[in-house]
């Protein structure tokens, strides 16, 4: 039973769009990711997804609006809702979602990460 | 689909040991709480519990050790493990746990909150 220090964990990697598992509880994963640029449009048919912004500003695009998430704010994207994360400058996020969640949801591509590192 | 600003939500209440629900996903609740003083020893037989410290320093006592959790750190307390949160000065925490989780676990008392507010 070890505590997790977010800044320490973020210091261990630099690549974008590659979530790292930093905790697991009740079948859910806690993940950290660095985001920069535009991701792909996708949805998760079975999983709600929480984005907590640790550093920077994340734009979460939906088909009908965009929600801007700042530091110390979070947004829950319900299952089935198409979304696209966009980060003009690098953003650090903490994610809470079921262990089954695939980063690109229903839009598998070269961005899809099927095996995530635990750090 | 509204984002949640932690500082704004923490500004809405002042009482201690009274978790407020600020999000729900995949059968889990996201809760905010202000802690000060010593809580009761308890465990959750069926639920792992995540404590993320937003402000202050939280001491999580276990029967065999104490883990000190600072700002931007989290600790996952596995189901079945006895613990007691202690906050010498006020601490603000974000909790992530199943919706079924009772704050005092197996140690029901006057501190038990069976109906939590959503803010």
PDB file of C-alpha atoms in Angstrom:
ATOM      1  CA  UNK A   1       0.000   0.000   0.000  1.00  0.00           C
ATOM      2  CA  UNK A   2       2.011   2.906  -1.355  1.00  0.00           C
ATOM      3  CA  UNK A   3       0.855   6.435  -1.978  1.00  0.00           C
ATOM      4  CA  UNK A   4       1.158   7.880  -5.484  1.00  0.00           C
ATOM      5  CA  UNK A   5       2.660  11.306  -6.089  1.00  0.00           C
ATOM      6  CA  UNK A   6       1.329  12.741  -9.339  1.00  0.00           C
ATOM      7  CA  UNK A   7       4.298  14.981 -10.124  1.00  0.00           C
ATOM      8  CA  UNK A   8       6.732  12.152  -9.534  1.00  0.00           C
ATOM      9  CA  UNK A   9       4.790   9.851 -11.859  1.00  0.00           C
ATOM     10  CA  UNK A  10       4.451  12.513 -14.574  1.00  0.00           C
ATOM     11  CA  UNK A  11       8.219  12.913 -14.413  1.00  0.00           C
ATOM     12  CA  UNK A  12       8.681   9.311 -15.543  1.00  0.00           C
ATOM     13  CA  UNK A  13       7.416   9.699 -19.107  1.00  0.00           C
ATOM     14  CA  UNK A  14       7.155  12.272 -21.854  1.00  0.00           C
ATOM     15  CA  UNK A  15       5.225  10.673 -24.725  1.00  0.00           C
ATOM     16  CA  UNK A  16       1.775  11.942 -25.615  1.00  0.00           C
ATOM     17  CA  UNK A  17      -1.507   9.987 -25.837  1.00  0.00           C
ATOM     18  CA  UNK A  18      -0.045   7.021 -23.972  1.00  0.00           C
ATOM     19  CA  UNK A  19      -1.917   6.502 -20.698  1.00  0.00           C
ATOM     20  CA  UNK A  20       0.019   4.950 -17.833  1.00  0.00           C
ATOM     21  CA  UNK A  21      -1.717   2.951 -15.118  1.00  0.00           C
ATOM     22  CA  UNK A  22      -0.938   4.306 -11.640  1.00  0.00           C
ATOM     23  CA  UNK A  23      -3.701   2.679  -9.603  1.00  0.00           C
ATOM     24  CA  UNK A  24      -6.456   0.101  -9.660  1.00  0.00           C
ATOM     25  CA  UNK A  25      -9.556  -0.209  -7.499  1.00  0.00           C
ATOM     26  CA  UNK A  26     -12.949  -1.844  -7.832  1.00  0.00           C
ATOM     27  CA  UNK A  27     -12.249  -2.859 -11.422  1.00  0.00           C
ATOM     28  CA  UNK A  28     -11.370   0.721 -12.342  1.00  0.00           C
ATOM     29  CA  UNK A  29      -8.019   2.110 -13.407  1.00  0.00           C
ATOM     30  CA  UNK A  30      -6.419   5.387 -12.445  1.00  0.00           C
ATOM     31  CA  UNK A  31      -4.275   6.519 -15.371  1.00  0.00           C
ATOM     32  CA  UNK A  32      -2.030   9.474 -16.101  1.00  0.00           C
ATOM     33  CA  UNK A  33      -1.518  10.838 -19.591  1.00  0.00           C
ATOM     34  CA  UNK A  34       0.168  13.745 -21.316  1.00  0.00           C
ATOM     35  CA  UNK A  35      -1.828  15.124 -24.213  1.00  0.00           C
ATOM     36  CA  UNK A  36      -0.814  17.461 -26.990  1.00  0.00           C
ATOM     37  CA  UNK A  37      -2.506  18.086 -30.307  1.00  0.00           C
ATOM     38  CA  UNK A  38      -5.763  16.615 -31.560  1.00  0.00           C
ATOM     39  CA  UNK A  39      -6.867  13.095 -30.752  1.00  0.00           C
ATOM     40  CA  UNK A  40      -9.379  11.067 -32.798  1.00  0.00           C
ATOM     41  CA  UNK A  41     -13.154  11.260 -32.522  1.00  0.00           C
ATOM     42  CA  UNK A  42     -14.369   8.207 -30.614  1.00  0.00           C
ATOM     43  CA  UNK A  43     -16.794   6.889 -28.030  1.00  0.00           C
ATOM     44  CA  UNK A  44     -16.773   4.148 -25.440  1.00  0.00           C
ATOM     45  CA  UNK A  45     -19.863   1.979 -25.748  1.00  0.00           C
ATOM     46  CA  UNK A  46     -19.678   0.573 -22.219  1.00  0.00           C
ATOM     47  CA  UNK A  47     -17.551   2.948 -20.161  1.00  0.00           C
ATOM     48  CA  UNK A  48     -17.990   6.369 -18.617  1.00  0.00           C
ATOM     49  CA  UNK A  49     -14.699   8.234 -18.488  1.00  0.00           C
ATOM     50  CA  UNK A  50     -13.458  10.916 -16.090  1.00  0.00           C
ATOM     51  CA  UNK A  51     -10.845  13.484 -17.159  1.00  0.00           C
ATOM     52  CA  UNK A  52      -9.220  15.455 -14.338  1.00  0.00           C
ATOM     53  CA  UNK A  53      -6.833  18.187 -15.496  1.00  0.00           C
ATOM     54  CA  UNK A  54      -3.666  18.367 -13.393  1.00  0.00           C
ATOM     55  CA  UNK A  55      -1.837  20.885 -15.575  1.00  0.00           C
ATOM     56  CA  UNK A  56      -2.800  22.964 -18.590  1.00  0.00           C
ATOM     57  CA  UNK A  57      -6.103  23.415 -20.402  1.00  0.00           C
ATOM     58  CA  UNK A  58      -7.973  20.630 -22.179  1.00  0.00           C
ATOM     59  CA  UNK A  59     -10.644  21.225 -24.790  1.00  0.00           C
ATOM     60  CA  UNK A  60     -13.130  18.372 -24.930  1.00  0.00           C
ATOM     61  CA  UNK A  61     -14.951  18.562 -28.206  1.00  0.00           C
ATOM     62  CA  UNK A  62     -18.407  17.070 -28.605  1.00  0.00           C
ATOM     63  CA  UNK A  63     -20.479  17.043 -31.773  1.00  0.00           C
ATOM     64  CA  UNK A  64     -22.553  19.970 -30.506  1.00  0.00           C
ATOM     65  CA  UNK A  65     -20.236  21.876 -28.161  1.00  0.00           C
ATOM     66  CA  UNK A  66     -16.779  22.147 -26.618  1.00  0.00           C
ATOM     67  CA  UNK A  67     -16.060  22.080 -22.889  1.00  0.00           C
ATOM     68  CA  UNK A  68     -12.825  23.719 -21.726  1.00  0.00           C
ATOM     69  CA  UNK A  69     -11.370  21.992 -18.668  1.00  0.00           C
ATOM     70  CA  UNK A  70      -8.815  23.868 -16.588  1.00  0.00           C
ATOM     71  CA  UNK A  71      -6.531  22.761 -13.762  1.00  0.00           C
ATOM     72  CA  UNK A  72      -8.358  21.282 -10.782  1.00  0.00           C
ATOM     73  CA  UNK A  73     -11.454  20.646 -12.857  1.00  0.00           C
ATOM     74  CA  UNK A  74     -12.878  17.394 -14.130  1.00  0.00           C
ATOM     75  CA  UNK A  75     -15.402  16.270 -16.704  1.00  0.00           C
ATOM     76  CA  UNK A  76     -17.209  12.948 -16.924  1.00  0.00           C
ATOM     77  CA  UNK A  77     -17.879  11.796 -20.486  1.00  0.00           C
ATOM     78  CA  UNK A  78     -20.775   9.308 -20.406  1.00  0.00           C
ATOM     79  CA  UNK A  79     -20.623   6.053 -22.324  1.00  0.00           C
ATOM     80  CA  UNK A  80     -21.796   6.292 -25.905  1.00  0.00           C
ATOM     81  CA  UNK A  81     -21.002  10.011 -26.295  1.00  0.00           C
ATOM     82  CA  UNK A  82     -18.623  10.899 -29.117  1.00  0.00           C
ATOM     83  CA  UNK A  83     -15.775  13.101 -27.998  1.00  0.00           C
ATOM     84  CA  UNK A  84     -12.376  14.342 -29.097  1.00  0.00           C
ATOM     85  CA  UNK A  85      -9.747  15.684 -26.675  1.00  0.00           C
ATOM     86  CA  UNK A  86      -7.727  18.587 -28.048  1.00  0.00           C
ATOM     87  CA  UNK A  87      -4.726  20.159 -26.326  1.00  0.00           C
ATOM     88  CA  UNK A  88      -3.209  23.212 -27.971  1.00  0.00           C
ATOM     89  CA  UNK A  89      -0.368  23.058 -25.472  1.00  0.00           C
ATOM     90  CA  UNK A  90       0.658  20.054 -23.409  1.00  0.00           C
ATOM     91  CA  UNK A  91      -1.905  18.976 -20.836  1.00  0.00           C
ATOM     92  CA  UNK A  92      -1.486  16.528 -17.968  1.00  0.00           C
ATOM     93  CA  UNK A  93      -4.577  14.545 -17.073  1.00  0.00           C
ATOM     94  CA  UNK A  94      -5.598  11.919 -14.552  1.00  0.00           C
ATOM     95  CA  UNK A  95      -8.214   9.473 -15.836  1.00  0.00           C
ATOM     96  CA  UNK A  96     -10.659   7.277 -13.908  1.00  0.00           C
ATOM     97  CA  UNK A  97     -12.321   4.598 -15.968  1.00  0.00           C
ATOM     98  CA  UNK A  98     -13.048   0.871 -16.055  1.00  0.00           C
ATOM     99  CA  UNK A  99     -10.031  -1.359 -16.584  1.00  0.00           C
ATOM    100  CA  UNK A 100     -11.649  -2.476 -19.847  1.00  0.00           C
ATOM    101  CA  UNK A 101     -11.434   1.000 -21.420  1.00  0.00           C
ATOM    102  CA  UNK A 102      -9.527   1.297 -24.697  1.00  0.00           C
ATOM    103  CA  UNK A 103      -8.051   4.762 -25.261  1.00  0.00           C
ATOM    104  CA  UNK A 104      -9.505   5.164 -28.757  1.00  0.00           C
ATOM    105  CA  UNK A 105     -12.827   3.490 -27.922  1.00  0.00           C
ATOM    106  CA  UNK A 106     -14.608   2.410 -31.100  1.00  0.00           C
ATOM    107  CA  UNK A 107     -12.058   4.139 -33.382  1.00  0.00           C
ATOM    108  CA  UNK A 108      -9.148   1.735 -33.422  1.00  0.00           C
ATOM    109  CA  UNK A 109      -6.132   3.115 -35.255  1.00  0.00           C
ATOM    110  CA  UNK A 110      -2.401   3.509 -34.922  1.00  0.00           C
ATOM    111  CA  UNK A 111      -3.151   5.617 -31.831  1.00  0.00           C
ATOM    112  CA  UNK A 112      -4.767   2.656 -30.071  1.00  0.00           C
ATOM    113  CA  UNK A 113      -2.830   1.371 -27.059  1.00  0.00           C
ATOM    114  CA  UNK A 114      -3.864  -2.147 -26.153  1.00  0.00           C
ATOM    115  CA  UNK A 115      -1.219  -2.777 -23.523  1.00  0.00           C
ATOM    116  CA  UNK A 116      -0.603   0.012 -21.047  1.00  0.00           C
ATOM    117  CA  UNK A 117       2.437   0.339 -18.840  1.00  0.00           C
ATOM    118  CA  UNK A 118       2.073   0.509 -15.080  1.00  0.00           C
ATOM    119  CA  UNK A 119       4.375   3.076 -13.568  1.00  0.00           C
TER     120      UNK A 119
ATOM    121  CA  UNK B   1     -22.507  17.284 -19.178  1.00  0.00           C
ATOM    122  CA  UNK B   2     -20.968  19.940 -16.957  1.00  0.00           C
ATOM    123  CA  UNK B   3     -17.409  20.175 -15.764  1.00  0.00           C
ATOM    124  CA  UNK B   4     -16.724  20.279 -12.026  1.00  0.00           C
ATOM    125  CA  UNK B   5     -14.389  22.857 -10.505  1.00  0.00           C
ATOM    126  CA  UNK B   6     -12.980  21.555  -7.228  1.00  0.00           C
ATOM    127  CA  UNK B   7     -12.363  24.924  -5.593  1.00  0.00           C
ATOM    128  CA  UNK B   8     -15.861  26.095  -6.449  1.00  0.00           C
ATOM    129  CA  UNK B   9     -17.381  22.941  -4.937  1.00  0.00           C
ATOM    130  CA  UNK B  10     -15.234  23.118  -1.808  1.00  0.00           C
ATOM    131  CA  UNK B  11     -16.488  26.686  -1.359  1.00  0.00           C
ATOM    132  CA  UNK B  12     -20.050  25.409  -0.969  1.00  0.00           C
ATOM    133  CA  UNK B  13     -19.643  23.682   2.389  1.00  0.00           C
ATOM    134  CA  UNK B  14     -17.602  23.894   5.547  1.00  0.00           C
ATOM    135  CA  UNK B  15     -18.585  20.931   7.732  1.00  0.00           C
ATOM    136  CA  UNK B  16     -16.089  18.166   8.390  1.00  0.00           C
ATOM    137  CA  UNK B  17     -16.444  14.420   7.743  1.00  0.00           C
ATOM    138  CA  UNK B  18     -19.475  14.934   5.512  1.00  0.00           C
ATOM    139  CA  UNK B  19     -18.681  13.747   1.977  1.00  0.00           C
ATOM    140  CA  UNK B  20     -20.518  15.461  -0.861  1.00  0.00           C
ATOM    141  CA  UNK B  21     -21.173  13.700  -4.148  1.00  0.00           C
ATOM    142  CA  UNK B  22     -19.842  15.666  -7.127  1.00  0.00           C
ATOM    143  CA  UNK B  23     -19.810  12.986  -9.818  1.00  0.00           C
ATOM    144  CA  UNK B  24     -20.938   9.479 -10.678  1.00  0.00           C
ATOM    145  CA  UNK B  25     -19.576   7.057 -13.257  1.00  0.00           C
ATOM    146  CA  UNK B  26     -19.623   3.321 -13.747  1.00  0.00           C
ATOM    147  CA  UNK B  27     -21.319   2.773 -10.398  1.00  0.00           C
ATOM    148  CA  UNK B  28     -18.623   4.783  -8.614  1.00  0.00           C
ATOM    149  CA  UNK B  29     -18.984   8.102  -6.828  1.00  0.00           C
ATOM    150  CA  UNK B  30     -16.605  11.031  -6.856  1.00  0.00           C
ATOM    151  CA  UNK B  31     -16.921  12.786  -3.502  1.00  0.00           C
ATOM    152  CA  UNK B  32     -15.359  15.810  -1.852  1.00  0.00           C
ATOM    153  CA  UNK B  33     -14.835  16.068   1.887  1.00  0.00           C
ATOM    154  CA  UNK B  34     -13.200  18.365   4.402  1.00  0.00           C
ATOM    155  CA  UNK B  35     -11.507  16.523   7.235  1.00  0.00           C
ATOM    156  CA  UNK B  36     -10.235  17.774  10.550  1.00  0.00           C
ATOM    157  CA  UNK B  37      -9.411  15.800  13.666  1.00  0.00           C
ATOM    158  CA  UNK B  38      -9.473  12.041  14.124  1.00  0.00           C
ATOM    159  CA  UNK B  39     -12.030   9.818  12.447  1.00  0.00           C
ATOM    160  CA  UNK B  40     -13.047   6.344  13.646  1.00  0.00           C
ATOM    161  CA  UNK B  41     -11.211   3.121  12.911  1.00  0.00           C
ATOM    162  CA  UNK B  42     -13.147   1.229  10.250  1.00  0.00           C
ATOM    163  CA  UNK B  43     -12.916  -0.910   7.131  1.00  0.00           C
ATOM    164  CA  UNK B  44     -15.032  -1.435   4.052  1.00  0.00           C
ATOM    165  CA  UNK B  45     -15.671  -5.115   3.471  1.00  0.00           C
ATOM    166  CA  UNK B  46     -16.515  -4.773  -0.218  1.00  0.00           C
ATOM    167  CA  UNK B  47     -15.034  -1.504  -1.422  1.00  0.00           C
ATOM    168  CA  UNK B  48     -11.575  -0.217  -2.250  1.00  0.00           C
ATOM    169  CA  UNK B  49     -11.327   3.507  -1.516  1.00  0.00           C
ATOM    170  CA  UNK B  50      -9.149   6.186  -3.104  1.00  0.00           C
ATOM    171  CA  UNK B  51      -8.133   9.324  -1.167  1.00  0.00           C
ATOM    172  CA  UNK B  52      -6.698  12.157  -3.265  1.00  0.00           C
ATOM    173  CA  UNK B  53      -5.436  15.125  -1.233  1.00  0.00           C
ATOM    174  CA  UNK B  54      -6.352  18.478  -2.791  1.00  0.00           C
ATOM    175  CA  UNK B  55      -5.197  20.659   0.103  1.00  0.00           C
ATOM    176  CA  UNK B  56      -3.328  19.969   3.320  1.00  0.00           C
ATOM    177  CA  UNK B  57      -1.751  16.827   4.733  1.00  0.00           C
ATOM    178  CA  UNK B  58      -3.671  13.673   5.605  1.00  0.00           C
ATOM    179  CA  UNK B  59      -2.344  10.968   7.896  1.00  0.00           C
ATOM    180  CA  UNK B  60      -3.838   7.588   7.095  1.00  0.00           C
ATOM    181  CA  UNK B  61      -3.327   5.335  10.059  1.00  0.00           C
ATOM    182  CA  UNK B  62      -3.221   1.577   9.653  1.00  0.00           C
ATOM    183  CA  UNK B  63      -2.795  -0.953  12.434  1.00  0.00           C
ATOM    184  CA  UNK B  64       0.887  -1.366  11.548  1.00  0.00           C
ATOM    185  CA  UNK B  65       1.901   1.956  10.017  1.00  0.00           C
ATOM    186  CA  UNK B  66       0.872   5.483   9.052  1.00  0.00           C
ATOM    187  CA  UNK B  67       1.003   6.879   5.511  1.00  0.00           C
ATOM    188  CA  UNK B  68       1.237  10.663   5.167  1.00  0.00           C
ATOM    189  CA  UNK B  69      -0.511  11.926   2.031  1.00  0.00           C
ATOM    190  CA  UNK B  70       0.334  15.393   0.769  1.00  0.00           C
ATOM    191  CA  UNK B  71      -1.253  17.590  -1.888  1.00  0.00           C
ATOM    192  CA  UNK B  72      -1.381  15.997  -5.328  1.00  0.00           C
ATOM    193  CA  UNK B  73      -0.894  12.545  -3.885  1.00  0.00           C
ATOM    194  CA  UNK B  74      -3.362   9.705  -3.545  1.00  0.00           C
ATOM    195  CA  UNK B  75      -3.614   6.461  -1.628  1.00  0.00           C
ATOM    196  CA  UNK B  76      -5.824   3.477  -2.371  1.00  0.00           C
ATOM    197  CA  UNK B  77      -7.055   1.660   0.742  1.00  0.00           C
ATOM    198  CA  UNK B  78      -8.007  -1.890  -0.252  1.00  0.00           C
ATOM    199  CA  UNK B  79     -11.245  -3.462   0.928  1.00  0.00           C
ATOM    200  CA  UNK B  80     -11.012  -5.164   4.281  1.00  0.00           C
ATOM    201  CA  UNK B  81      -8.092  -3.070   5.560  1.00  0.00           C
ATOM    202  CA  UNK B  82      -8.704  -1.192   8.790  1.00  0.00           C
ATOM    203  CA  UNK B  83      -7.810   2.478   8.578  1.00  0.00           C
ATOM    204  CA  UNK B  84      -8.330   5.764  10.354  1.00  0.00           C
ATOM    205  CA  UNK B  85      -7.932   9.161   8.654  1.00  0.00           C
ATOM    206  CA  UNK B  86      -6.394  11.829  10.885  1.00  0.00           C
ATOM    207  CA  UNK B  87      -6.048  15.500   9.951  1.00  0.00           C
ATOM    208  CA  UNK B  88      -4.204  17.708  12.412  1.00  0.00           C
ATOM    209  CA  UNK B  89      -5.231  20.721  10.341  1.00  0.00           C
ATOM    210  CA  UNK B  90      -8.071  20.877   7.842  1.00  0.00           C
ATOM    211  CA  UNK B  91      -7.574  18.702   4.773  1.00  0.00           C
ATOM    212  CA  UNK B  92      -9.550  18.711   1.536  1.00  0.00           C
ATOM    213  CA  UNK B  93      -9.869  15.352  -0.182  1.00  0.00           C
ATOM    214  CA  UNK B  94     -11.425  13.930  -3.307  1.00  0.00           C
ATOM    215  CA  UNK B  95     -12.671  10.366  -2.901  1.00  0.00           C
ATOM    216  CA  UNK B  96     -13.289   7.802  -5.576  1.00  0.00           C
ATOM    217  CA  UNK B  97     -15.212   4.741  -4.453  1.00  0.00           C
ATOM    218  CA  UNK B  98     -18.249   2.571  -5.232  1.00  0.00           C
ATOM    219  CA  UNK B  99     -21.619   4.244  -4.780  1.00  0.00           C
ATOM    220  CA  UNK B 100     -22.357   1.666  -2.077  1.00  0.00           C
ATOM    221  CA  UNK B 101     -19.562   2.914   0.216  1.00  0.00           C
ATOM    222  CA  UNK B 102     -20.575   4.051   3.710  1.00  0.00           C
ATOM    223  CA  UNK B 103     -18.206   6.627   5.205  1.00  0.00           C
ATOM    224  CA  UNK B 104     -17.702   4.751   8.467  1.00  0.00           C
ATOM    225  CA  UNK B 105     -17.650   1.296   6.856  1.00  0.00           C
ATOM    226  CA  UNK B 106     -18.272  -1.404   9.456  1.00  0.00           C
ATOM    227  CA  UNK B 107     -18.142   1.081  12.370  1.00  0.00           C
ATOM    228  CA  UNK B 108     -21.548   2.710  12.311  1.00  0.00           C
ATOM    229  CA  UNK B 109     -21.857   5.553  14.791  1.00  0.00           C
ATOM    230  CA  UNK B 110     -23.056   9.119  15.068  1.00  0.00           C
ATOM    231  CA  UNK B 111     -20.443   9.947  12.422  1.00  0.00           C
ATOM    232  CA  UNK B 112     -22.146   7.697   9.858  1.00  0.00           C
ATOM    233  CA  UNK B 113     -23.719   9.543   6.936  1.00  0.00           C
ATOM    234  CA  UNK B 114     -26.286   7.422   5.170  1.00  0.00           C
ATOM    235  CA  UNK B 115     -27.632  10.090   2.846  1.00  0.00           C
ATOM    236  CA  UNK B 116     -25.080  12.263   1.118  1.00  0.00           C
ATOM    237  CA  UNK B 117     -25.801  15.570  -0.533  1.00  0.00           C
ATOM    238  CA  UNK B 118     -24.979  16.120  -4.178  1.00  0.00           C
ATOM    239  CA  UNK B 119     -23.488  19.522  -4.776  1.00  0.00           C
TER     240      UNK B 119
END
